[in-house]
Amino acid sequence: MKSPSKLLTAQILPALTLNLLSGVLITVSYLLQALLFTQLIIGLNASTSNTLMTLIVMLTGNALLRAVLMGFRAMQTEQLAANVRTRLRLQLFRPLLTPGFDVMQHHSAAKLQATLVEGVEVMEGFYSRYLPALLLALLSGAVTVITLASFDLLSGAILLLFLVTCPVMDHLFMRQQRRHIVGVFAAMQHFAEDLMDALRGMLTLKACNAVPRFRAKIADHAASLRLESMKTLRVTMMRGGITRFVSLLGTSGLLIINAWRTMQGTVDPALLLLTLFITWEAFRPILQLETVFHTLWAAQEMRPAMQELAASTATLHDPDFPHPMPAGNTLHLKAITYRWPGQHQPLFNNLTLTIAENRHTAFIGPSGSGKSMLFQLITRFIAPQSGAIFLGDEPISELSIAAFRRRISWVSQQVFLIDGTLAENLRLGRPDVTEAEIWQALQQAQLAEWVQSLPQRLNTLVGENGGLLSGGQRQRLAIARALLKQSPILILDEITSNLDVVNEAAIQRVISSLSGHCTLISIAHRLNTIAQADHIVVLQDGDIIEQGSPARLKSENGYYASLLQSQETIL
């Protein structure tokens, strides 16, 4: 399998070749201009007016053609950059769009943002500017040396010597200075991570009086970033100075040598003029390369993270030939074993369970017992290492993931809302839902009266992740969204955790109205929320320690009975 960088290079090779070809033609135009100027100046006294006019016309036509070529190359460079951006984002977003969330488990949000935004911009500059400039410097230098050597072999050899000196000096300098510039990108990432943490957790920082400490931490990272940036700038400027010095030395040195040879009468004065016009063209691509050389450093730093993300493999895949969706909605978990990557102790070991269709199954247990992880297995965000989960008689691994998830609505403990209107958030699961259906779902979720009181009603903005709503409003909005999806399986993960007593009672009535009409699965620590459940499963350390109806578990004096007694004592 090709690495992402090799794959991208292969994909953009035709556009890169066209860009390089236009650059070489521009170099040829400059060389032709040098030859024409030399003939024009030499022939001022000896040539006829017709000959001079022909040279002037040729010079004008050559300049116009070069202008067209330069415009075409500039436009083609932008097209190449857009092509690189598109293909890079396709490669990088593909792992993020897989059915599971393996990538999010191994990459922080700040690292993903840096890779997807700054990384793409850096690699765009590398492929659309640095790489063409490097190849053009090699080809144009060769064409210029060959052209000059065809008139005078010694001049061509001297020019080649100085052209080779540029990269040699650059390599020797960078080998000594490389250690001074590698820290800027790490410093930039640390600063971005802390800044993102501060923006997302500003309320918590203020509540904990931690703003001064966190501000000092960010200031330290900013100072480190500034120091590393100055080191990099110093090396960049010194390197640019060396390149320009060698270029000027080569140009002036070759002119001095040919001027001396002209005075000695060993070469024609026309060669001196040709040297004057042609030599700088050999160094022009090198100086252009110098202006984009920083993209090479940035690309070298960003490439490992981008290759790691692009090469991420999904653990969940759609089957090649999905089975038809079964008619029923009973879930069977058979001999499920699951452990976190890198962990030896399994969270679930040979777990077997049946969640009956159109019944309310509630899960309780201490924190960390595996309740939420079990839901991720059921919804196929993760896959067990062994065992199978069945929907009816069909293993869910043989079903289309999209079709299977259309059967499920999930209200998570951590509600996610897009930065848009109430209506946009409610239509997330069903874009074609009618306004009448929206109001019905809001009524069920005890939100209709509040929404009707808003000036913009359904067009009210909720802010970033629902920041303009209260915790209870966000929770009930997520419940309304799940109800609108009208899935036959509804998963409720601690949905009453942010509700007051009145709204909790209202939501319990909604749950009661759904019982018998859908396969209802819930997690709750408040036992009054699941008192009307048909079946209760008690999890502890990934094992089922008891299960049955509320009345049965109460009579068995186990975990559920003791928890019920504790809550009744508190009340």
XYZ file of C-alpha atoms in Angstrom:
571
model
C 0.000 0.000 0.000
C 1.338 3.429 -0.931
C 1.972 5.952 1.822
C -0.379 8.989 1.795
C 2.396 11.318 0.572
C 3.364 8.996 -2.306
C -0.289 8.549 -3.213
C -0.816 12.316 -3.296
C 2.312 12.824 -5.408
C 1.053 10.260 -7.908
C -2.368 11.919 -8.038
C -1.039 15.427 -8.725
C 1.790 14.349 -11.043
C 0.074 15.528 -14.274
C -0.669 18.981 -12.814
C 2.832 19.156 -11.326
C 4.373 18.252 -14.689
C 2.350 20.958 -16.448
C 3.428 23.513 -13.835
C 7.048 22.503 -14.263
C 6.825 22.621 -18.062
C 5.443 26.156 -18.014
C 8.256 27.183 -15.644
C 10.902 25.759 -17.975
C 9.321 27.597 -20.929
C 9.551 30.854 -18.947
C 13.253 30.137 -18.367
C 13.738 29.474 -22.075
C 12.017 32.798 -22.769
C 14.470 34.606 -20.489
C 17.399 32.881 -22.217
C 16.019 33.830 -25.625
C 15.709 37.403 -24.382
C 19.361 37.366 -23.340
C 20.430 36.155 -26.790
C 18.275 38.741 -28.574
C 19.537 41.602 -26.394
C 23.120 40.505 -27.063
C 22.548 40.484 -30.820
C 20.726 43.824 -30.661
C 23.504 45.593 -28.780
C 26.316 44.037 -30.855
C 24.497 44.886 -34.090
C 23.613 48.504 -33.294
C 26.393 49.821 -35.513
C 26.767 46.972 -37.969
C 23.238 45.742 -38.640
C 20.644 47.241 -40.945
C 17.527 48.926 -39.640
C 15.439 45.986 -40.831
C 17.532 43.561 -38.811
C 17.309 45.755 -35.717
C 13.562 46.134 -36.153
C 13.227 42.359 -36.474
C 15.146 41.894 -33.221
C 12.978 44.469 -31.460
C 9.788 42.772 -32.707
C 11.107 39.406 -31.553
C 11.961 40.849 -28.146
C 8.479 42.329 -27.826
C 6.802 39.094 -28.910
C 8.972 37.103 -26.531
C 8.054 39.426 -23.633
C 4.349 39.111 -24.425
C 4.613 35.316 -24.675
C 6.451 35.196 -21.345
C 3.763 37.326 -19.736
C 1.130 34.864 -20.960
C 3.182 31.922 -19.675
C 3.676 33.591 -16.295
C -0.050 34.307 -15.999
C -0.884 30.739 -16.988
C 1.608 29.321 -14.472
C 0.260 31.524 -11.676
C -3.278 30.358 -12.426
C -2.160 26.737 -12.718
C -0.292 27.019 -9.397
C -3.527 28.059 -7.680
C -5.352 25.168 -9.342
C -2.612 22.811 -8.176
C -2.927 24.192 -4.646
C -6.710 23.676 -4.695
C -6.202 20.150 -6.014
C -3.746 19.379 -3.200
C -6.122 20.779 -0.576
C -9.033 18.722 -1.890
C -7.108 15.459 -2.102
C -5.437 15.960 1.280
C -8.754 16.631 2.978
C -10.263 13.560 1.350
C -7.417 11.473 2.744
C -7.523 13.037 6.201
C -11.288 13.163 6.664
C -11.841 9.592 5.478
C -10.770 8.055 8.845
C -12.922 10.591 10.721
C -16.008 9.656 8.713
C -15.763 5.933 9.410
C -18.644 4.409 11.428
C -16.658 4.120 14.669
C -14.691 6.705 16.598
C -11.266 5.043 16.802
C -9.513 8.194 15.537
C -11.054 10.422 18.207
C -9.804 8.054 20.903
C -6.185 8.521 19.820
C -6.095 12.196 18.787
C -6.945 15.257 20.839
C -9.262 17.879 19.357
C -6.421 20.424 19.230
C -4.146 17.960 17.425
C -6.875 17.122 14.915
C -7.540 20.812 14.297
C -3.832 21.503 13.777
C -3.545 18.573 11.377
C -6.692 19.325 9.384
C -6.193 23.102 9.141
C -2.553 24.132 9.585
C -1.274 20.792 8.301
C -3.263 20.991 5.074
C -2.114 24.581 4.482
C 1.516 23.596 5.064
C 1.379 20.592 2.737
C -0.462 22.664 0.137
C 2.464 25.096 0.129
C 4.941 22.220 -0.070
C 3.309 20.531 -3.070
C 2.140 23.602 -4.967
C 5.065 25.961 -4.320
C 8.175 24.356 -2.837
C 8.243 21.142 -4.877
C 7.684 22.913 -8.251
C 10.266 25.544 -7.283
C 12.812 22.857 -6.369
C 12.337 20.919 -9.594
C 12.351 24.126 -11.637
C 15.605 25.245 -10.000
C 17.225 21.958 -11.040
C 15.900 21.976 -14.600
C 16.331 25.691 -15.241
C 19.843 25.618 -13.859
C 20.716 22.729 -16.164
C 19.176 24.449 -19.209
C 21.012 27.714 -18.439
C 24.375 25.994 -17.909
C 24.002 23.990 -21.118
C 23.033 27.139 -23.036
C 26.049 29.096 -21.757
C 28.387 26.115 -22.201
C 27.316 25.836 -25.848
C 28.890 29.277 -26.395
C 31.822 28.903 -23.991
C 32.629 25.711 -22.099
C 34.707 27.458 -19.400
C 31.891 29.917 -18.611
C 29.444 27.046 -18.360
C 31.771 25.153 -15.997
C 32.264 28.191 -13.729
C 28.504 28.829 -13.605
C 27.901 25.159 -12.764
C 30.460 25.375 -9.955
C 28.634 28.273 -8.290
C 25.241 26.639 -8.840
C 26.461 23.496 -7.055
C 28.005 25.614 -4.299
C 24.587 27.024 -3.339
C 22.993 23.738 -2.171
C 26.293 22.488 -0.694
C 26.675 25.614 1.444
C 23.004 25.437 2.331
C 23.317 21.798 3.420
C 26.387 22.464 5.571
C 24.728 25.462 7.212
C 21.434 23.676 7.870
C 23.176 20.624 9.319
C 24.618 22.878 11.985
C 21.480 24.960 12.553
C 18.741 22.305 12.239
C 18.529 21.776 16.006
C 17.621 25.453 16.498
C 14.460 25.354 14.398
C 12.745 22.048 15.235
C 11.015 23.373 18.355
C 8.740 25.990 16.798
C 6.028 23.579 15.673
C 5.873 21.737 18.994
C 5.645 25.105 20.769
C 2.876 26.155 18.397
C 0.884 22.976 19.143
C 1.268 23.350 22.929
C 0.085 26.947 22.734
C -2.921 25.983 20.563
C -3.911 23.135 22.917
C -3.849 25.353 26.003
C -5.691 28.150 24.227
C -8.437 25.775 23.083
C -8.746 24.329 26.611
C -9.076 27.836 28.025
C -11.767 28.859 25.532
C -13.801 25.702 26.079
C -13.483 25.750 29.855
C -13.601 29.487 30.573
C -16.596 29.247 32.922
C -14.941 26.472 34.926
C -11.665 28.390 35.113
C -13.476 31.464 36.389
C -15.486 29.460 38.908
C -12.287 27.872 40.249
C -10.389 31.198 40.278
C -7.898 29.472 38.006
C -7.807 32.147 35.295
C -4.572 33.809 36.549
C -2.768 30.463 36.747
C -4.008 29.318 33.343
C -3.212 32.711 31.842
C 0.333 32.437 33.191
C 0.614 28.957 31.666
C -0.554 30.238 28.278
C 1.825 33.204 28.585
C 4.708 30.786 29.197
C 3.788 28.825 26.079
C 3.439 32.088 24.121
C 6.893 33.150 25.282
C 8.291 29.773 24.283
C 6.605 30.074 20.881
C 8.053 33.571 20.417
C 11.554 32.355 21.360
C 11.389 29.408 18.969
C 9.980 31.628 16.223
C 12.836 34.091 16.621
C 15.346 31.245 16.429
C 13.720 30.034 13.240
C 13.603 33.553 11.781
C 17.284 34.068 12.564
C 18.257 30.828 10.826
C 16.000 31.652 7.862
C 17.510 35.098 7.397
C 21.075 33.804 7.730
C 20.370 31.030 5.249
C 18.830 33.516 2.786
C 21.860 35.748 3.155
C 24.223 32.896 2.343
C 22.224 31.950 -0.761
C 22.156 35.535 -2.020
C 25.864 35.969 -1.301
C 26.790 32.892 -3.341
C 24.459 34.028 -6.156
C 25.997 37.502 -6.302
C 29.499 36.052 -5.998
C 28.821 33.677 -8.871
C 27.342 36.369 -11.087
C 30.004 38.976 -10.390
C 32.839 36.416 -10.445
C 31.863 35.083 -13.855
C 31.500 38.642 -15.219
C 34.938 39.623 -13.899
C 36.560 36.514 -15.398
C 34.939 37.043 -18.810
C 35.726 40.766 -18.714
C 39.394 39.921 -18.139
C 39.270 37.313 -20.928
C 37.679 39.900 -23.255
C 40.475 42.387 -22.478
C 43.013 39.664 -23.245
C 41.264 39.053 -26.552
C 40.633 35.365 -25.876
C 36.852 35.663 -26.155
C 34.444 37.742 -28.178
C 32.892 40.807 -26.436
C 29.505 39.314 -27.260
C 30.208 36.554 -24.698
C 30.642 39.186 -21.990
C 27.260 40.671 -22.852
C 25.675 37.218 -22.975
C 27.176 36.408 -19.584
C 25.748 39.641 -18.180
C 22.232 38.814 -19.415
C 22.202 35.064 -18.883
C 24.026 34.398 -15.608
C 21.426 35.853 -13.278
C 18.778 33.669 -14.910
C 20.587 30.613 -13.540
C 20.230 31.926 -9.976
C 16.691 33.328 -10.340
C 14.950 29.957 -9.663
C 17.249 29.368 -6.682
C 16.284 32.710 -5.174
C 12.599 31.950 -5.832
C 13.095 28.614 -4.067
C 14.546 30.495 -1.121
C 11.284 32.418 -0.614
C 9.302 29.185 -0.100
C 11.968 27.122 1.661
C 10.221 27.539 5.021
C 7.401 25.324 3.756
C 9.852 22.415 3.647
C 10.587 22.786 7.383
C 6.909 23.045 8.185
C 6.075 20.043 5.989
C 8.761 17.930 7.646
C 7.241 18.701 11.053
C 3.598 18.212 10.035
C 4.017 15.175 7.786
C 4.251 12.510 10.579
C 0.952 13.585 12.180
C -0.780 13.798 8.802
C 0.508 10.396 7.705
C -0.572 8.897 11.019
C -4.092 10.289 10.610
C -4.400 9.405 6.913
C -3.128 5.871 7.558
C -5.582 5.259 10.424
C -7.522 2.089 9.779
C -11.142 1.667 10.789
C -12.096 -1.285 12.973
C -15.708 -1.097 11.810
C -16.733 -1.695 8.228
C -19.933 -2.180 6.324
C -20.248 -5.758 5.085
C -19.655 -6.264 1.373
C -23.123 -7.774 1.009
C -25.354 -6.470 3.848
C -28.158 -8.726 5.013
C -31.729 -7.415 4.811
C -32.903 -5.631 7.927
C -34.972 -7.989 10.148
C -38.571 -7.213 11.017
C -38.142 -7.386 14.798
C -36.217 -5.142 17.186
C -35.172 -7.556 19.929
C -31.443 -7.300 20.734
C -29.444 -10.389 21.719
C -25.920 -10.081 23.134
C -24.201 -13.456 22.978
C -20.870 -14.183 24.725
C -19.615 -10.591 24.339
C -15.988 -9.943 25.296
C -14.549 -6.460 25.019
C -11.393 -4.844 26.312
C -9.961 -1.408 25.691
C -6.994 -1.308 23.270
C -3.829 -1.953 25.246
C -5.695 -3.303 28.281
C -5.350 -6.926 29.372
C -8.341 -7.055 31.710
C -11.607 -7.267 29.714
C -14.434 -4.899 30.570
C -16.987 -7.498 29.447
C -16.160 -11.174 29.555
C -18.584 -13.606 27.897
C -21.557 -11.290 28.537
C -24.924 -12.658 27.402
C -28.141 -10.641 27.531
C -31.477 -10.202 25.741
C -33.223 -6.819 25.384
C -36.835 -7.560 24.522
C -38.717 -5.728 21.799
C -41.252 -3.058 22.831
C -40.253 -3.352 26.468
C -38.410 -0.963 28.764
C -35.037 -2.372 29.829
C -33.140 -0.270 32.381
C -29.474 -0.571 33.339
C -28.139 0.474 36.713
C -24.878 0.005 38.526
C -21.955 1.938 39.985
C -19.954 4.334 37.813
C -17.451 2.513 35.627
C -19.468 -0.707 35.534
C -19.730 -0.595 31.734
C -23.244 0.760 31.151
C -22.338 3.467 28.620
C -19.767 1.197 26.958
C -22.473 -1.426 26.493
C -24.548 1.159 24.622
C -21.613 1.911 22.330
C -21.399 -1.783 21.513
C -25.142 -1.947 20.852
C -25.042 1.092 18.534
C -21.940 -0.299 16.756
C -19.567 2.529 17.528
C -17.154 -0.102 18.772
C -16.954 -3.843 18.077
C -16.413 -6.667 20.572
C -13.266 -8.773 20.380
C -15.413 -11.887 20.487
C -19.081 -12.769 20.583
C -21.865 -11.198 18.557
C -24.839 -8.854 18.893
C -28.026 -9.762 17.037
C -30.974 -7.667 15.944
C -33.666 -10.272 15.736
C -31.937 -13.218 14.065
C -29.370 -11.130 12.177
C -25.896 -10.277 13.561
C -25.527 -6.501 13.430
C -22.049 -6.952 11.922
C -23.793 -8.253 8.785
C -26.200 -5.314 8.549
C -25.669 -1.967 6.866
C -24.436 0.375 9.595
C -26.501 3.293 8.287
C -29.651 1.173 8.039
C -29.071 -0.280 11.505
C -28.553 3.136 13.089
C -31.766 4.371 11.530
C -33.439 1.919 13.889
C -31.841 3.613 16.912
C -32.183 7.015 18.580
C -29.732 7.836 21.350
C -30.005 10.642 23.889
C -26.550 10.861 25.422
C -25.572 12.238 28.796
C -23.330 14.693 26.940
C -25.704 16.471 24.574
C -24.280 17.810 21.326
C -25.976 20.729 19.581
C -24.810 22.417 16.401
C -24.291 26.175 16.346
C -27.567 26.927 14.593
C -31.286 27.329 15.237
C -33.616 25.173 17.280
C -35.189 23.877 14.061
C -31.802 22.942 12.560
C -30.925 20.941 15.651
C -34.298 19.217 15.767
C -34.037 18.233 12.083
C -30.594 16.688 12.516
C -31.960 13.134 12.502
C -34.810 13.735 10.024
C -34.235 16.674 7.659
C -37.672 16.216 6.074
C -39.671 16.444 9.307
C -42.671 18.810 9.212
C -43.170 21.756 11.542
C -46.266 20.106 12.999
C -44.174 17.050 13.943
C -41.596 19.340 15.522
C -44.170 20.997 17.744
C -45.571 17.615 18.734
C -42.107 16.402 19.783
C -41.496 19.652 21.684
C -44.807 19.152 23.469
C -43.772 15.626 24.478
C -40.409 16.884 25.719
C -42.076 19.689 27.718
C -40.412 22.410 25.625
C -43.276 23.698 23.461
C -44.423 26.421 25.858
C -40.904 27.779 26.263
C -40.202 27.790 22.501
C -43.498 29.578 21.799
C -42.469 32.315 24.215
C -39.295 33.077 22.232
C -39.399 35.973 19.713
C -37.841 33.842 16.961
C -39.465 30.594 18.116
C -37.957 27.721 16.087
C -35.480 30.113 14.425
C -33.885 30.951 17.779
C -30.114 30.442 17.785
C -28.801 28.031 20.421
C -25.142 29.152 20.370
C -22.051 26.982 20.171
C -23.009 23.528 21.490
C -26.174 25.042 22.943
C -24.311 27.561 25.063
C -27.318 29.939 25.097
C -29.572 27.283 26.665
C -29.744 25.921 30.175
C -28.653 22.367 30.906
C -32.248 21.196 31.231
C -33.263 22.895 27.986
C -30.391 21.265 26.127
C -31.353 17.862 27.521
C -35.017 18.201 26.581
C -34.112 19.482 23.114
C -32.049 16.318 22.611
C -35.021 14.229 23.759
C -37.320 15.999 21.279
C -34.764 15.393 18.522
C -34.658 11.680 19.370
C -38.466 11.471 19.394
C -38.623 13.133 15.961
C -36.395 10.437 14.501
C -39.150 7.936 15.313
C -36.754 5.020 15.656
C -38.110 1.756 17.051
C -35.201 1.518 19.511
C -34.684 4.454 21.896
C -31.642 4.696 24.181
C -31.773 7.168 27.069
C -28.516 7.780 28.926
C -29.174 9.668 32.193
C -31.649 11.995 30.498
C -33.077 13.363 33.779
C -29.706 14.287 35.251
C -30.149 18.029 34.466
C -33.881 18.365 35.079
C -35.773 19.759 38.024
C -38.466 17.747 39.789
C -41.339 19.139 37.680
C -39.660 18.487 34.332
C -38.343 15.123 35.510
C -41.917 14.056 36.270
C -42.969 15.279 32.825
C -40.195 13.283 31.139
C -41.187 10.223 33.138
C -44.666 10.578 31.692
C -43.132 10.696 28.208
C -41.181 7.521 28.972
C -44.336 5.877 30.261
C -46.192 6.796 27.065
C -43.424 5.204 24.984
C -43.468 1.922 26.903
C -44.912 -0.814 24.765
C -44.509 1.230 21.569
C -40.718 0.960 21.150
C -37.740 -0.937 22.486
C -36.727 1.426 25.304
C -33.269 1.174 26.877
C -32.244 3.506 29.676
C -29.470 4.236 32.145
C -30.326 5.999 35.379
C -29.019 6.511 38.893
C -32.339 7.881 40.118
C -34.420 4.773 40.699
C -37.739 6.611 40.421
C -36.829 7.214 36.759
C -36.782 3.463 36.051
C -39.420 2.361 38.525
C -41.795 1.612 35.647
C -39.234 -0.426 33.674
C -40.232 -3.903 32.589
C -36.764 -5.325 33.145
C -33.790 -4.074 35.170
C -30.195 -5.180 34.608
C -27.614 -4.503 37.314
C -24.025 -4.231 36.030
C -20.919 -4.259 38.179
C -17.356 -4.435 36.817
C -18.735 -5.501 33.444
C -20.744 -8.429 34.779
C -24.487 -8.843 35.259
C -24.925 -9.420 38.980
C -28.718 -9.449 38.922
C -31.606 -8.851 36.533
C -35.381 -9.065 36.531
C -38.499 -6.993 37.099
C -38.395 -4.200 39.741
C -40.686 -6.201 42.023
C -38.540 -9.310 41.772
C -35.258 -7.491 42.390
C -36.767 -5.666 45.345
C -37.720 -8.978 46.935
C -34.284 -10.513 46.420
C -32.558 -7.996 48.742
C -29.625 -7.559 46.350
C -27.918 -4.487 44.880
C -31.142 -2.982 43.533
C -33.003 -3.489 46.808
C -30.214 -1.947 48.875
C -29.948 1.008 46.468
C -33.711 1.506 46.591
C -33.670 1.401 50.374
C -30.805 3.945 50.491
C -32.645 6.419 48.278
C -35.880 5.986 50.237
C -33.949 6.664 53.450
C -32.493 9.865 52.005
C -35.904 11.048 50.877
